[in-house]
Tab-separated table of C-alpha atoms in Angstrom:
chain	number	residue	atom	x	y	z
K	1	MET	CA	-72.650	75.221	-62.045
K	2	SER	CA	-75.877	74.818	-59.795
K	3	SER	CA	-77.688	72.088	-61.874
K	4	SER	CA	-73.963	69.917	-62.136
K	5	ILE	CA	-73.650	69.972	-58.419
K	6	ILE	CA	-77.454	68.884	-57.702
K	7	SER	CA	-77.438	66.242	-60.931
K	8	LEU	CA	-73.837	65.072	-59.406
K	9	LEU	CA	-75.126	64.481	-55.880
K	10	ALA	CA	-78.372	63.110	-57.106
K	11	LEU	CA	-76.353	60.248	-58.912
K	12	VAL	CA	-74.067	59.895	-56.104
K	13	GLY	CA	-77.366	59.185	-53.655
K	14	LYS	CA	-78.810	56.896	-56.235
K	15	GLN	CA	-75.838	54.676	-55.984
K	16	ILE	CA	-75.558	54.700	-52.180
K	17	THR	CA	-79.318	53.874	-52.276
K	18	ILE	CA	-78.968	50.744	-54.643
K	19	TYR	CA	-75.714	49.159	-52.826
K	20	LEU	CA	-75.074	50.575	-49.564
K	21	GLY	CA	-79.196	49.694	-49.261
K	22	THR	CA	-79.502	46.346	-50.579
K	23	PHE	CA	-75.915	45.615	-49.131
K	24	THR	CA	-77.928	47.021	-45.298
K	25	LEU	CA	-80.833	45.587	-45.533
K	26	ILE	CA	-79.775	41.765	-46.434
K	27	ALA	CA	-77.325	41.836	-43.596
K	28	GLY	CA	-80.030	43.800	-41.595
K	29	VAL	CA	-82.727	40.633	-42.262
K	30	ILE	CA	-80.193	37.726	-42.016
K	31	GLY	CA	-78.523	39.135	-38.594
K	32	GLY	CA	-81.914	39.983	-36.838
K	33	LEU	CA	-82.808	36.120	-37.800
K	34	LEU	CA	-79.982	34.811	-36.339
K	35	ASN	CA	-80.077	37.375	-33.583
K	36	ILE	CA	-83.779	35.509	-32.644
K	37	VAL	CA	-82.499	32.095	-32.879
K	38	VAL	CA	-79.547	33.028	-30.758
K	39	PHE	CA	-81.555	34.323	-27.836
K	40	LEU	CA	-84.495	31.643	-28.061
K	41	SER	CA	-82.308	28.692	-28.275
K	42	LEU	CA	-80.383	29.406	-25.344
K	43	ARG	CA	-82.129	28.616	-21.909
K	44	THR	CA	-80.299	31.186	-20.289
K	45	PHE	CA	-81.542	33.922	-22.530
K	46	ARG	CA	-84.778	32.529	-22.776
K	47	GLU	CA	-84.907	32.740	-19.089
K	48	SER	CA	-83.933	36.231	-18.952
K	49	SER	CA	-86.188	39.575	-19.212
K	50	ALA	CA	-83.384	41.959	-20.659
K	51	ALA	CA	-82.875	39.249	-23.426
K	52	PHE	CA	-86.663	38.789	-24.414
K	53	TYR	CA	-86.562	42.700	-24.868
K	54	LEU	CA	-83.259	42.413	-27.178
K	55	THR	CA	-85.298	39.627	-29.216
K	56	VAL	CA	-88.514	41.585	-29.385
K	57	MET	CA	-86.263	44.594	-30.656
K	58	SER	CA	-84.501	42.324	-33.064
K	59	ILE	CA	-88.261	41.248	-34.252
K	60	PHE	CA	-89.282	44.996	-34.857
K	61	ASN	CA	-85.870	46.087	-36.662
K	62	ILE	CA	-86.748	43.397	-39.197
K	63	GLY	CA	-90.094	44.924	-39.521
K	64	GLN	CA	-88.765	48.518	-39.637
K	65	MET	CA	-86.402	47.172	-42.230
K	66	LEU	CA	-88.669	45.767	-44.405
K	67	THR	CA	-91.505	48.656	-44.337
K	68	GLY	CA	-88.769	51.421	-44.261
K	69	LEU	CA	-85.557	50.624	-46.223
K	70	LEU	CA	-86.946	48.166	-48.752
K	71	SER	CA	-89.356	50.516	-50.038
K	72	ARG	CA	-86.718	53.384	-50.212
K	73	ILE	CA	-84.587	51.290	-52.062
K	74	MET	CA	-87.423	50.358	-54.510
K	75	ILE	CA	-88.312	54.402	-54.695
K	76	SER	CA	-85.141	56.006	-54.971
K	77	GLY	CA	-83.047	53.033	-56.372
K	78	PHE	CA	-85.164	51.804	-58.960
K	79	GLY	CA	-88.238	54.189	-59.341
K	80	ILE	CA	-90.573	51.831	-58.001
K	81	ASP	CA	-93.214	53.237	-55.482
K	82	TRP	CA	-95.809	50.603	-54.237
K	83	SER	CA	-97.718	53.400	-52.067
K	84	LEU	CA	-98.693	55.124	-55.260
K	85	THR	CA	-100.363	51.902	-56.914
K	86	SER	CA	-101.960	50.323	-53.239
K	87	LEU	CA	-103.814	53.192	-50.878
K	88	PHE	CA	-103.510	50.707	-48.235
K	89	TYR	CA	-99.464	50.764	-48.709
K	90	CYS	CA	-99.456	54.373	-48.638
K	91	LYS	CA	-101.433	54.640	-45.119
K	92	PHE	CA	-99.771	51.233	-43.922
K	93	ARG	CA	-96.086	51.647	-44.621
K	94	PHE	CA	-95.401	54.947	-42.660
K	95	PHE	CA	-97.915	53.263	-39.844
K	96	CYS	CA	-95.822	50.526	-39.580
K	97	PHE	CA	-92.185	51.867	-39.980
K	98	ASN	CA	-93.033	53.866	-37.119
K	99	VAL	CA	-94.713	51.332	-34.675
K	100	CYS	CA	-91.635	49.296	-35.488
K	101	ALA	CA	-89.249	52.291	-34.816
K	102	ALA	CA	-90.374	53.105	-31.679
K	103	THR	CA	-91.099	49.872	-30.031
K	104	SER	CA	-87.393	49.009	-31.092
K	105	MET	CA	-86.163	51.883	-29.269
K	106	THR	CA	-88.474	51.219	-26.480
K	107	CYS	CA	-87.256	47.561	-25.735
K	108	VAL	CA	-83.855	49.194	-25.832
K	109	CYS	CA	-84.811	51.643	-23.179
K	110	LEU	CA	-86.333	48.813	-21.448
K	111	ALA	CA	-83.600	46.225	-21.356
K	112	ILE	CA	-80.826	48.354	-19.766
K	113	ILE	CA	-83.454	49.904	-17.321
K	114	ASP	CA	-83.925	45.860	-16.619
K	115	GLN	CA	-80.112	45.693	-16.340
K	116	TYR	CA	-80.025	48.587	-13.998
K	117	LEU	CA	-82.483	46.871	-11.753
K	118	ALA	CA	-80.917	43.402	-12.398
K	119	THR	CA	-77.642	44.368	-11.190
K	120	SER	CA	-79.183	46.606	-7.991
K	121	SER	CA	-77.837	45.726	-4.570
K	122	ARG	CA	-81.897	46.193	-3.618
K	123	VAL	CA	-83.388	42.777	-3.513
K	124	GLN	CA	-86.833	44.113	-3.984
K	125	TRP	CA	-85.796	46.252	-7.025
K	126	ARG	CA	-84.173	42.830	-8.548
K	127	GLN	CA	-87.498	41.415	-8.521
K	128	TRP	CA	-89.096	43.353	-10.838
K	129	CYS	CA	-86.638	41.649	-13.578
K	130	ASN	CA	-89.094	38.784	-14.757
K	131	MET	CA	-90.222	37.381	-17.660
K	132	LYS	CA	-94.314	38.143	-16.475
K	133	ILE	CA	-93.524	41.503	-16.084
K	134	ALA	CA	-91.543	42.234	-19.507
K	135	ARG	CA	-94.515	40.583	-21.528
K	136	ARG	CA	-96.832	42.746	-20.348
K	137	LEU	CA	-94.519	45.890	-21.021
K	138	VAL	CA	-94.017	44.794	-23.882
K	139	LEU	CA	-97.647	44.343	-25.077
K	140	LEU	CA	-98.715	47.681	-23.288
K	141	PHE	CA	-96.023	49.472	-25.270
K	142	VAL	CA	-96.608	47.552	-28.569
K	143	PHE	CA	-100.467	48.621	-27.694
K	144	ILE	CA	-99.549	52.034	-26.940
K	145	TRP	CA	-97.757	52.947	-30.009
K	146	ILE	CA	-100.275	51.358	-32.142
K	147	ILE	CA	-102.926	54.036	-30.835
K	148	HIS	CA	-100.361	56.568	-31.178
K	149	ASN	CA	-99.499	55.804	-34.760
K	150	ILE	CA	-103.442	55.344	-36.194
K	151	PRO	CA	-103.442	58.936	-37.760
K	152	PHE	CA	-100.844	57.928	-40.678
K	153	MET	CA	-103.705	55.222	-41.423
K	154	ILE	CA	-106.101	58.394	-41.302
K	155	TYR	CA	-104.039	61.494	-42.953
K	156	TYR	CA	-101.570	59.740	-45.287
K	157	ASP	CA	-103.270	59.774	-48.849
K	158	GLN	CA	-103.046	59.262	-52.761
K	159	VAL	CA	-103.186	62.904	-53.691
K	160	ILE	CA	-102.903	64.087	-57.605
K	161	SER	CA	-100.720	67.299	-57.939
K	162	ILE	CA	-102.303	70.245	-59.589
K	163	THR	CA	-99.049	71.162	-61.668
K	164	THR	CA	-97.796	67.846	-62.572
K	165	GLY	CA	-100.681	66.019	-62.564
K	166	LYS	CA	-98.777	62.810	-60.790
K	167	VAL	CA	-99.955	60.648	-57.870
K	168	THR	CA	-98.229	61.153	-54.648
K	169	CYS	CA	-98.455	59.602	-51.040
K	170	ILE	CA	-98.711	62.348	-48.686
K	171	ASN	CA	-99.717	63.503	-45.563
K	172	THR	CA	-102.639	65.716	-45.790
K	173	ASN	CA	-102.584	67.522	-42.421
K	174	ASN	CA	-100.388	69.952	-41.730
K	175	ILE	CA	-101.132	70.088	-37.848
K	176	PHE	CA	-100.052	66.179	-37.633
K	177	GLN	CA	-97.093	66.696	-39.816
K	178	GLN	CA	-95.691	69.563	-37.431
K	179	TYR	CA	-96.106	66.541	-34.930
K	180	ILE	CA	-94.428	63.988	-36.946
K	181	VAL	CA	-91.291	66.528	-37.402
K	182	TYR	CA	-90.819	67.581	-33.574
K	183	GLY	CA	-93.100	65.099	-32.008
K	184	THR	CA	-92.683	61.730	-33.194
K	185	THR	CA	-89.115	62.082	-34.956
K	186	LEU	CA	-87.183	64.428	-32.817
K	187	ILE	CA	-88.687	63.879	-29.150
K	188	ILE	CA	-90.013	60.443	-29.259
K	189	GLY	CA	-87.606	58.889	-31.715
K	190	LYS	CA	-84.575	60.529	-30.555
K	191	VAL	CA	-83.936	62.819	-27.412
K	192	ILE	CA	-86.271	60.645	-25.047
K	193	PRO	CA	-84.587	57.200	-25.588
K	194	ILE	CA	-81.253	58.582	-26.188
K	195	SER	CA	-81.624	60.387	-22.718
K	196	ILE	CA	-82.747	57.125	-20.944
K	197	THR	CA	-80.490	54.785	-22.401
K	198	PHE	CA	-77.542	57.389	-21.294
K	199	VAL	CA	-78.665	57.636	-17.919
K	200	PHE	CA	-79.637	54.111	-17.141
K	201	GLY	CA	-76.638	52.863	-19.144
K	202	LEU	CA	-74.506	54.858	-16.355
K	203	LEU	CA	-76.519	53.374	-13.596
K	204	ALA	CA	-76.072	49.878	-15.005
K	205	TYR	CA	-72.147	50.374	-15.680
K	206	ARG	CA	-71.619	51.450	-11.690
K	207	ASN	CA	-73.461	48.342	-10.846
K	208	VAL	CA	-71.923	45.964	-12.538
K	209	GLN	CA	-68.510	47.055	-11.409
K	210	GLU	CA	-69.627	46.609	-7.694
K	211	LEU	CA	-70.806	42.842	-8.994
K	212	GLY	CA	-67.678	41.246	-7.634
K	213	TYR	CA	-68.104	42.622	-4.322
K	214	ARG	CA	-71.592	41.127	-3.738
K	215	THR	CA	-72.620	37.777	-3.120
K	216	VAL	CA	-74.212	36.937	-6.296
K	217	PRO	CA	-74.177	33.239	-8.043
K	218	LEU	CA	-71.216	33.162	-10.783
K	219	VAL	CA	-73.394	32.334	-13.615
K	220	ARG	CA	-75.874	34.595	-12.498
K	221	ARG	CA	-73.210	37.320	-11.878
K	222	GLU	CA	-71.327	36.504	-15.430
K	223	LEU	CA	-74.939	36.559	-17.360
K	224	ASP	CA	-75.539	39.704	-16.032
K	225	LYS	CA	-72.372	41.232	-17.156
K	226	GLN	CA	-72.279	39.840	-20.872
K	227	LEU	CA	-76.219	41.655	-21.229
K	228	THR	CA	-74.995	44.904	-19.724
K	229	VAL	CA	-71.665	44.750	-21.707
K	230	MET	CA	-74.115	43.957	-24.886
K	231	ILE	CA	-76.714	46.424	-24.334
K	232	LEU	CA	-73.888	49.174	-23.642
K	233	VAL	CA	-72.189	48.804	-26.841
K	234	LEU	CA	-75.881	48.856	-28.418
K	235	ILE	CA	-76.795	52.180	-27.190
K	236	VAL	CA	-72.923	53.772	-27.991
K	237	PHE	CA	-73.593	52.624	-31.222
K	238	ALA	CA	-76.892	53.836	-31.444
K	239	PHE	CA	-75.840	57.461	-30.127
K	240	PHE	CA	-72.831	58.179	-32.741
K	241	THR	CA	-75.420	56.532	-35.560
K	242	ASN	CA	-78.313	58.553	-34.462
K	243	MET	CA	-76.723	61.666	-33.841
K	244	PRO	CA	-75.657	62.555	-37.416
K	245	TYR	CA	-79.289	62.290	-38.360
K	246	THR	CA	-80.575	63.898	-35.501
K	247	ILE	CA	-78.564	67.170	-36.319
K	248	ILE	CA	-79.383	67.272	-40.225
K	249	PHE	CA	-82.967	66.881	-39.700
K	250	ILE	CA	-82.928	69.768	-37.245
K	251	VAL	CA	-80.847	71.899	-40.048
K	252	SER	CA	-83.453	70.934	-42.626
K	253	THR	CA	-85.926	72.807	-40.713
K	254	ILE	CA	-84.573	76.092	-40.725
K	255	PRO	CA	-85.648	77.416	-43.801
K	256	GLN	CA	-82.492	80.027	-44.023
K	257	PHE	CA	-80.258	76.518	-45.138
K	258	THR	CA	-83.281	75.681	-47.498
K	259	GLN	CA	-83.603	78.472	-49.877
K	260	ASP	CA	-80.551	77.838	-51.659
K	261	PRO	CA	-80.909	75.095	-54.497
K	262	ASP	CA	-77.005	74.326	-54.152
K	263	VAL	CA	-77.272	74.203	-49.824
K	264	LEU	CA	-80.478	72.332	-50.014
K	265	ALA	CA	-79.311	69.775	-52.489
K	266	GLN	CA	-76.595	69.311	-50.254
K	267	ILE	CA	-78.570	68.888	-47.242
K	268	GLN	CA	-80.703	66.487	-48.531
K	269	PHE	CA	-77.360	64.700	-49.686
K	270	ALA	CA	-76.454	64.485	-46.331
K	271	SER	CA	-80.149	63.392	-44.933
K	272	LEU	CA	-79.640	60.411	-47.091
K	273	VAL	CA	-76.427	59.318	-45.848
K	274	THR	CA	-77.341	60.304	-42.266
K	275	THR	CA	-80.306	58.081	-42.897
K	276	TYR	CA	-78.607	54.958	-43.724
K	277	LEU	CA	-76.138	55.569	-40.843
K	278	VAL	CA	-79.571	54.778	-38.727
K	279	TYR	CA	-80.089	51.991	-40.651
K	280	ILE	CA	-76.899	50.474	-40.339
K	281	TYR	CA	-77.153	50.508	-36.536
K	282	PHE	CA	-80.077	48.581	-37.095
K	283	ALA	CA	-78.319	46.293	-39.296
K	284	VAL	CA	-75.208	46.195	-37.551
K	285	SER	CA	-76.379	45.956	-33.845
K	286	VAL	CA	-77.761	42.320	-34.492
K	287	PHE	CA	-74.176	41.265	-35.274
K	288	LYS	CA	-73.014	42.846	-32.247
K	289	LEU	CA	-75.364	41.158	-29.950
K	290	ASN	CA	-74.449	37.716	-31.325
K	291	MET	CA	-70.637	38.336	-30.666
């Protein structure tokens, strides 16, 4: 009974990877490119710092799907692992994926903070919303995340298994592995972005409700409302697609739930499904921004 459940979940997981994964990848890349074109083609968006953050987010979303989702489809769906044939790709894949993921979430946080400041009643706060500051912040955080993720290039390596004799691309440092689990994935990747977007999302929403009572040019008022609504929808969608993965991720770190083979197979299957929910967020969010 145990082997049949494990085999069934593995088969279903493979089909999800091939069909849902491929659809999500194609939709996400095309949607990301369309999103970039929309933001760069309209003058009102080109002059908006919040729209600039969303444009950069779309670029890094594409990079995240190409380094993360594409590799997952090839490995789980077709048994092709490029990290086993190329030492550089073994190291670069996880480095690039984490840089793209961190930058994408940072841009969402910067966008909602920007809209909170842009819709503020205080003139000195609105002055912080300009393209010059936005470009500098993006460059600063990209540099920070590149430096932060350099250990991926150092500690990931091709290792020959003693029992199977097969080559695997794994992290060779146990301390760094613990940091990946709790520091990078949980705290930096989920807890901090969710907290920032939740707090400033509420503050920006309150400011937007008060815009009608202020002496603000109509065009600017409508643009701020549009951008704020777009970002708020993005944040809500991100919350409901990222929380299931966070919960399963925490459960998978508890030894009591991973000792039984059946339970472990179910957790791995749930992790697979919730991982694709996260990728669906990156793919669908670009279409939401174009609506």
